[in-house]
Tab-separated table of C-alpha atoms in Angstrom:
chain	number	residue	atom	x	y	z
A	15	UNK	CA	0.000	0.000	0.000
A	16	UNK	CA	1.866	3.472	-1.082
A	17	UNK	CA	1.422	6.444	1.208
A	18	UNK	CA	-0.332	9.068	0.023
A	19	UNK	CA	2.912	11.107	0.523
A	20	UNK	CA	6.567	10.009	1.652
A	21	UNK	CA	6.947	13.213	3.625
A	22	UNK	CA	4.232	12.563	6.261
A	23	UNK	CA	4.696	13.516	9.898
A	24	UNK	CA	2.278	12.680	13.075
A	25	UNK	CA	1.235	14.910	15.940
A	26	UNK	CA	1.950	13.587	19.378
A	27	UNK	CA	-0.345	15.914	21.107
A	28	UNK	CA	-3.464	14.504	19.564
A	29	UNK	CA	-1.918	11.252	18.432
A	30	UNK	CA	-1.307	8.466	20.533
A	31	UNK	CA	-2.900	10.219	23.558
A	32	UNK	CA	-3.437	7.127	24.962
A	33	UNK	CA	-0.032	6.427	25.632
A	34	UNK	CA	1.954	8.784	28.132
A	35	UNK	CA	3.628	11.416	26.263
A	36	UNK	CA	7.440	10.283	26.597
A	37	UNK	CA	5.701	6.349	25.079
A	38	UNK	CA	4.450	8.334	21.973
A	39	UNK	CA	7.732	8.745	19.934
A	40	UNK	CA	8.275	5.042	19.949
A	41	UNK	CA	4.668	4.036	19.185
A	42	UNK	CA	4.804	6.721	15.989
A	43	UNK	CA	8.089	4.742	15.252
A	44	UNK	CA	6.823	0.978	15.540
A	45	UNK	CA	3.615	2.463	13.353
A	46	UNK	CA	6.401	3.163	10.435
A	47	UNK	CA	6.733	7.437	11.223
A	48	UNK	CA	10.506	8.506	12.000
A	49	UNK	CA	9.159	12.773	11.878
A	50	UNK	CA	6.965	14.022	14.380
A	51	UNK	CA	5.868	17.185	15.209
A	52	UNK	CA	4.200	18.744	18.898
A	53	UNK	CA	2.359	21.179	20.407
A	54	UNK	CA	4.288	22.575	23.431
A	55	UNK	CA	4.011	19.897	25.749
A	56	UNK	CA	3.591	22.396	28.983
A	57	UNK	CA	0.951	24.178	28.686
A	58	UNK	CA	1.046	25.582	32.293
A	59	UNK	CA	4.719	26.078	32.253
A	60	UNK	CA	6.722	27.845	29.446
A	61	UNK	CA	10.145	27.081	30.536
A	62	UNK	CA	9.644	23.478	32.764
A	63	UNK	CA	12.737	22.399	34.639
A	64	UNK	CA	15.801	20.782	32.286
A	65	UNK	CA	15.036	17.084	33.384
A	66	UNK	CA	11.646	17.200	31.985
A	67	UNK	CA	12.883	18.705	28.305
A	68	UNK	CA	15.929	16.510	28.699
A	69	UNK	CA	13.620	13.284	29.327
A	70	UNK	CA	11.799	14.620	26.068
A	71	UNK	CA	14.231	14.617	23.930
A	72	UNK	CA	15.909	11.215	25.117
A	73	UNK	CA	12.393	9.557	23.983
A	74	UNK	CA	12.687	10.988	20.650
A	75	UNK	CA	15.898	10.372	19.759
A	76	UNK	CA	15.910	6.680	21.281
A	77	UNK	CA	12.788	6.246	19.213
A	78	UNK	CA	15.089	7.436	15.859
A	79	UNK	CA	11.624	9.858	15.491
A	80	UNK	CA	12.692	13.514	14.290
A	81	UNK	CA	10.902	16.390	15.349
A	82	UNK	CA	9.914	18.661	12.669
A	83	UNK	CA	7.730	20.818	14.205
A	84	UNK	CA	7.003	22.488	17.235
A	85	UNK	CA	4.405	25.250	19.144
A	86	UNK	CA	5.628	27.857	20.792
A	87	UNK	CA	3.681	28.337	24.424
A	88	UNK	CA	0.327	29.095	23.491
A	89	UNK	CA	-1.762	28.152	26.948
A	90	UNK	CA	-4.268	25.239	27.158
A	91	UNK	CA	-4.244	23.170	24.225
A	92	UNK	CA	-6.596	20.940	23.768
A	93	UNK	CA	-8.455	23.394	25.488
A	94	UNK	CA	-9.964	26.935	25.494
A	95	UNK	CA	-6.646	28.954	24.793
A	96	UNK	CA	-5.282	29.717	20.863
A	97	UNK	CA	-2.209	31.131	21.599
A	98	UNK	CA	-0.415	33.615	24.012
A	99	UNK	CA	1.549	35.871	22.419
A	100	UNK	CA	-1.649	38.594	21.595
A	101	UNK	CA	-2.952	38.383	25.008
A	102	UNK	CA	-1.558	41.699	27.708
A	103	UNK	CA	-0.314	40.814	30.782
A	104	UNK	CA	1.220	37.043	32.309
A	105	UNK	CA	-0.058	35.263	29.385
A	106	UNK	CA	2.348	37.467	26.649
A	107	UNK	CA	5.337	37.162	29.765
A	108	UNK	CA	5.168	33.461	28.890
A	109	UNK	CA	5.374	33.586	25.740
A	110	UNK	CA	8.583	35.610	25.790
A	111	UNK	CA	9.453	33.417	28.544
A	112	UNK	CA	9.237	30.258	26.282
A	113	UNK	CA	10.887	31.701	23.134
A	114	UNK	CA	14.622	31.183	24.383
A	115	UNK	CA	13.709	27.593	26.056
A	116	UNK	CA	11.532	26.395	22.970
A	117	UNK	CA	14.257	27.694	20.455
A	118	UNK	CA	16.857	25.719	22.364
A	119	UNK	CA	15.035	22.593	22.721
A	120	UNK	CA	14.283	22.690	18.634
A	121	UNK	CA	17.238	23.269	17.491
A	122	UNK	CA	18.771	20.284	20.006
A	123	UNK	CA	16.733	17.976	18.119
A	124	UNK	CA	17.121	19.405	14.336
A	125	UNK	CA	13.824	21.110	14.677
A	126	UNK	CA	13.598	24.158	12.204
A	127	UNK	CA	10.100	24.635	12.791
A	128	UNK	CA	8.463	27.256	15.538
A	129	UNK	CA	4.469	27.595	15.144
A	130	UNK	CA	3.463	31.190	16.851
A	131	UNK	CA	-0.766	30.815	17.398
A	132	UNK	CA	-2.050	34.248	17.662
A	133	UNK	CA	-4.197	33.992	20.473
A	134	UNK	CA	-8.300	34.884	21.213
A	135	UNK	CA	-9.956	38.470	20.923
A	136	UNK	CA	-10.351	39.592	24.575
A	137	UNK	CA	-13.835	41.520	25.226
A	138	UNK	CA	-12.900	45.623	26.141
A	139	UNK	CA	-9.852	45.564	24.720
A	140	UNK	CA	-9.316	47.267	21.596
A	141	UNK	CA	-7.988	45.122	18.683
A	142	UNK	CA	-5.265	47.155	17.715
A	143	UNK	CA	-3.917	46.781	21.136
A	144	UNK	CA	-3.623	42.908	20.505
A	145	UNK	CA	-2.320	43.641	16.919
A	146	UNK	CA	0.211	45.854	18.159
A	147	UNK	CA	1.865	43.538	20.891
A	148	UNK	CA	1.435	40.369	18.830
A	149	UNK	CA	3.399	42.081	16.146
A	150	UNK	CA	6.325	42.505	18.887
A	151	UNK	CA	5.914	39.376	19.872
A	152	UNK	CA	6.200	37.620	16.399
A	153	UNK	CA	9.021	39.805	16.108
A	154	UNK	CA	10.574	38.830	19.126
A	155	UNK	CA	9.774	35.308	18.137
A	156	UNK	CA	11.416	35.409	14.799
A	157	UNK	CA	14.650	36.670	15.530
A	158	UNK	CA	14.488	33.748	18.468
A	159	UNK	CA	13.590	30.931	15.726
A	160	UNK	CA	16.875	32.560	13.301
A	161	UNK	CA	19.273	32.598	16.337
A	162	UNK	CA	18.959	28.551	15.922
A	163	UNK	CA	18.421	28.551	12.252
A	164	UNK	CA	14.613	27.931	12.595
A	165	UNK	CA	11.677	29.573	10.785
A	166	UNK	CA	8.518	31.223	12.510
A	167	UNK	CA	5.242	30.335	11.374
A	168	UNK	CA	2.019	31.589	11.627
A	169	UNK	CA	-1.113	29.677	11.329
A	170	UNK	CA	-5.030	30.505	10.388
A	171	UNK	CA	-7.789	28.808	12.310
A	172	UNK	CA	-11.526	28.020	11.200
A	173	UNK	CA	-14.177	30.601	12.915
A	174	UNK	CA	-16.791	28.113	13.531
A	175	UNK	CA	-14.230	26.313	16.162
A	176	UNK	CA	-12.499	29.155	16.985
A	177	UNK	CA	-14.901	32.153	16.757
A	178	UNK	CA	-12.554	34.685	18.667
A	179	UNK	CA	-9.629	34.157	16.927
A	180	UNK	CA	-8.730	36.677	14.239
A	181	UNK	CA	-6.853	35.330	11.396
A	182	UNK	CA	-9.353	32.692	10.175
A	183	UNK	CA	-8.258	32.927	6.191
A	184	UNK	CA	-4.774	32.139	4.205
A	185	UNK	CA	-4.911	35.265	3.400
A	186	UNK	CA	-4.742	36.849	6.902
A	187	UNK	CA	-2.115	34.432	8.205
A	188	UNK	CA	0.528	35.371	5.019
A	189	UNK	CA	-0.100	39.170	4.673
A	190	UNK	CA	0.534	38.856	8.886
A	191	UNK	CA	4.103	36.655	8.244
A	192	UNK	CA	5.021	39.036	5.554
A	193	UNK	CA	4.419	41.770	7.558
A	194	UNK	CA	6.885	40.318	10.568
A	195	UNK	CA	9.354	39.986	7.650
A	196	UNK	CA	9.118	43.309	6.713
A	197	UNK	CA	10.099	44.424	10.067
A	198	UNK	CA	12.246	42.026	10.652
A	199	UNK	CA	14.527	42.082	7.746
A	200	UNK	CA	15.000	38.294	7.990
A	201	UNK	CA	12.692	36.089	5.727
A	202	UNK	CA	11.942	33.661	8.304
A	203	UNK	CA	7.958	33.912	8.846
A	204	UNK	CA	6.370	31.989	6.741
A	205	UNK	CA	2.644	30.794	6.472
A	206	UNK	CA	1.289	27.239	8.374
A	207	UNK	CA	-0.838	25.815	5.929
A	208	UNK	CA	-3.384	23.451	8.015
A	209	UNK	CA	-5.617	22.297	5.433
A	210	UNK	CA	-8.327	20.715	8.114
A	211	UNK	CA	-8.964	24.428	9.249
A	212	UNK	CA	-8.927	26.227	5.762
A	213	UNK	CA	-11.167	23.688	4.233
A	214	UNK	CA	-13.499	24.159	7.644
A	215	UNK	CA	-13.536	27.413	6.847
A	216	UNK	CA	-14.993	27.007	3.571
A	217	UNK	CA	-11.648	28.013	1.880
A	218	UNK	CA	-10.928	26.358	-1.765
A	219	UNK	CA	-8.141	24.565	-1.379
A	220	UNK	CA	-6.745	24.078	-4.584
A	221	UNK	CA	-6.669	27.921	-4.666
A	222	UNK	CA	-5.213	28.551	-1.529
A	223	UNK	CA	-1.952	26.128	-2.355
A	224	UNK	CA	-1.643	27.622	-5.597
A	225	UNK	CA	-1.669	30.633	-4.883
A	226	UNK	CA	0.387	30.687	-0.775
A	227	UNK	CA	2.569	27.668	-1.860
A	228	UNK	CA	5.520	29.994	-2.627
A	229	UNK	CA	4.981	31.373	0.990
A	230	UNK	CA	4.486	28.147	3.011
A	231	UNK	CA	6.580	26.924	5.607
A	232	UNK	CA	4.941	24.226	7.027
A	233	UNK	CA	1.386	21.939	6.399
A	234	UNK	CA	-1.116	20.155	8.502
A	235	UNK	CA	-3.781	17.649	7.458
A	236	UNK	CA	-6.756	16.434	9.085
A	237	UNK	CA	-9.443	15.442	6.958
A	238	UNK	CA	-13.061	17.547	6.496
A	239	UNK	CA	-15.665	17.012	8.297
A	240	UNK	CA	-15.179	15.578	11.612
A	241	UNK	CA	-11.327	16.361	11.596
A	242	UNK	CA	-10.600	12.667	11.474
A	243	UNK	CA	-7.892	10.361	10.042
A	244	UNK	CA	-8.097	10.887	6.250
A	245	UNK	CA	-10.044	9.047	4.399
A	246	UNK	CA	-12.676	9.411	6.681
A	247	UNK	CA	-14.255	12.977	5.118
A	248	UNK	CA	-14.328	14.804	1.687
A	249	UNK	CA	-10.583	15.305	1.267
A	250	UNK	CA	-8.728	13.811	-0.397
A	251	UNK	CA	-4.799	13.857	0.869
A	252	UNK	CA	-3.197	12.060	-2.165
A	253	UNK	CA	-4.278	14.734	-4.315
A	254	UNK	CA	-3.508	17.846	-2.112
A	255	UNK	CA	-0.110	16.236	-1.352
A	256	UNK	CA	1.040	16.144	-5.185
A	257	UNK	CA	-0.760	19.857	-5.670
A	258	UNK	CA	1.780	21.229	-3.215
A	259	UNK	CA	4.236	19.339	-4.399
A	260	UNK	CA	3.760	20.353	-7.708
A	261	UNK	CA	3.603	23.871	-6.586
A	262	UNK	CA	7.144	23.542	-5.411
A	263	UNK	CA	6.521	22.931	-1.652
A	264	UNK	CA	9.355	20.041	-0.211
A	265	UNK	CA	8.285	20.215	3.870
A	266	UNK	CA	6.134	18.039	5.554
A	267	UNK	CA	2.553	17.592	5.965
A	268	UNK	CA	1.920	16.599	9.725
A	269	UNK	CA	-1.286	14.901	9.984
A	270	UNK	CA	-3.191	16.332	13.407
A	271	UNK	CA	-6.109	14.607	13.361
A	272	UNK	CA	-8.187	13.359	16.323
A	273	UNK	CA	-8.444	9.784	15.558
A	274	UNK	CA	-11.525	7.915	16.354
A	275	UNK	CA	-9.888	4.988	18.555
A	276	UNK	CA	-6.500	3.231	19.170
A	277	UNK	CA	-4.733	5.590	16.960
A	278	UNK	CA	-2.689	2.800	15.356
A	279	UNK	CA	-5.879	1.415	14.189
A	280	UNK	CA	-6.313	4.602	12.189
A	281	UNK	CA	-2.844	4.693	10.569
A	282	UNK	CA	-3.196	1.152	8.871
A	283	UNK	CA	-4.603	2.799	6.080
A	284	UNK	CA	-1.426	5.059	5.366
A	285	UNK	CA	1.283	2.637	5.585
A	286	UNK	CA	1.094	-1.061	7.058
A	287	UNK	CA	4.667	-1.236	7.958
A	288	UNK	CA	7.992	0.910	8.233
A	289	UNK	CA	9.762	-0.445	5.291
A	290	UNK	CA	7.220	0.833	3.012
A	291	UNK	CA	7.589	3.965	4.464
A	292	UNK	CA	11.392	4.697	3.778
């Protein structure tokens, strides 16, 4: 059975959640995956003490799993928090708290790959007050994620999950990581392409790669409805995978889906052992 792509990656926060994080790696690697990718695994502490992140990394490289992509602190996830770094106050201190500490740990593991989520509308506060500290923030952030070599991205969600959050279109997401590039000077903010939450959002997909390929850093795949394994909605992830490809994107495409059981049972469809994978 081919995979639908060679370059596919799995998402340890919503994959294998059955398992104890640090059991993950190895599970994605016994399931025939060897890249990875992770929301930050703290989500109540921004920089957690060097055994934990050390413990972390020893269960991804004994696995032979690589990480190729990683959140920056962006609060509860799963949960009612989208991000950090737009929010006043303790919630943007973490963030800039994390940015040293997540930098370090990605680039330890070959990681090239920060994800910056934007973070909720807050009732009474004006939204240029958000825009104007997440814009130092993703600044911040970039020059963090070139000190190790990495590149920022910046994602768009789907308003019908995530009504308060404001970048909800491709559009949005790359005129906000070109912006960040303007003022940094460095090139290194680039869009996150998750097609689960454009096609959600009643985006057209072919559309959206050909035209935001050129300015993609990084993809995610669930499929649409349900945000399942694929093959269990309306899109179809062969196809997608050769339109980027064909548009000229080489990265991976994570697949972040919440599976329906034992997640293993969901991958048997992709690739039935990890010979075929290689």
């Amino acid at each position: 059975m081919p995979l639908p792509d060679p370059r596919l990656a799995l998402n340890l926060s919503l994959l294998f959640t059955e398992l104890p994080l640090l059991e993950r790696p190895a599970a994605a690697a016994a399931a025939g995956f060897d890249a990875v990718e992770l929301w930050w695994p703290w989500p109540d502490d921004p920089a957690p003490p060097p055994a934990e992140l050390t413990a972390l990394r020893a269960a991804l490289t004994d696995a032979g799993t690589r990480l190729v992509g990683l959140n920056l602190y962006a609060g509860r996830l799963p949960g009612p928090d989208r991000g950090a770094l737009s929010l006043p106050g303790p919630a943007s201190d973490r963030f800039r708290a994390n940015l040293p500490v997540a930098a370090d740990f990605a680039a330890s593991l070959g990681c090239t790959a920060l994800n910056a989520l934007y973070g909720n509308r807050l009732p009474g506060l004006a939204p240029g007050v958000q825009d104007a500290l997440a814009l130092e923030n993703l600044v911040l952030a970039a020059r963090a994620a070139h000190r190790v070599g990495a590149r920022l991205l910046v994602e768009a969600l789907n308003s019908a999950e995530s009504p308060d959050y404001p970048l909800v279109t491709a559009d949005a997401a790359v005129a906000l990581a070109e912006r960040v590039n303007a003022v940094t000077g460095l090139g290194n903010t680039a869009f996150l392409m998750d097609l689960y939450h454009l096609a959600r959002g009643g985006a057209d997909l072919d559309d959206v790669i050909d035209r935001h390929t050129a300015a993609t850093g990084h993809v995610q795949f669930a499929d649409c409805p349900g945000r399942g394994a694929p093959g269990t909605g309306a899109l179809d992830l062969a196809a997608l995978a050769a339109r980027l490809r064909a548009n000229g994107y080489e990265g991976w495409i994570a697949l972040e889906y919440r599976p329906s059981g034992r997640t293993a049972d969901g991958l048997t469809r992709l690739i039935p052992c990890r010979e075929e994978a290689r």
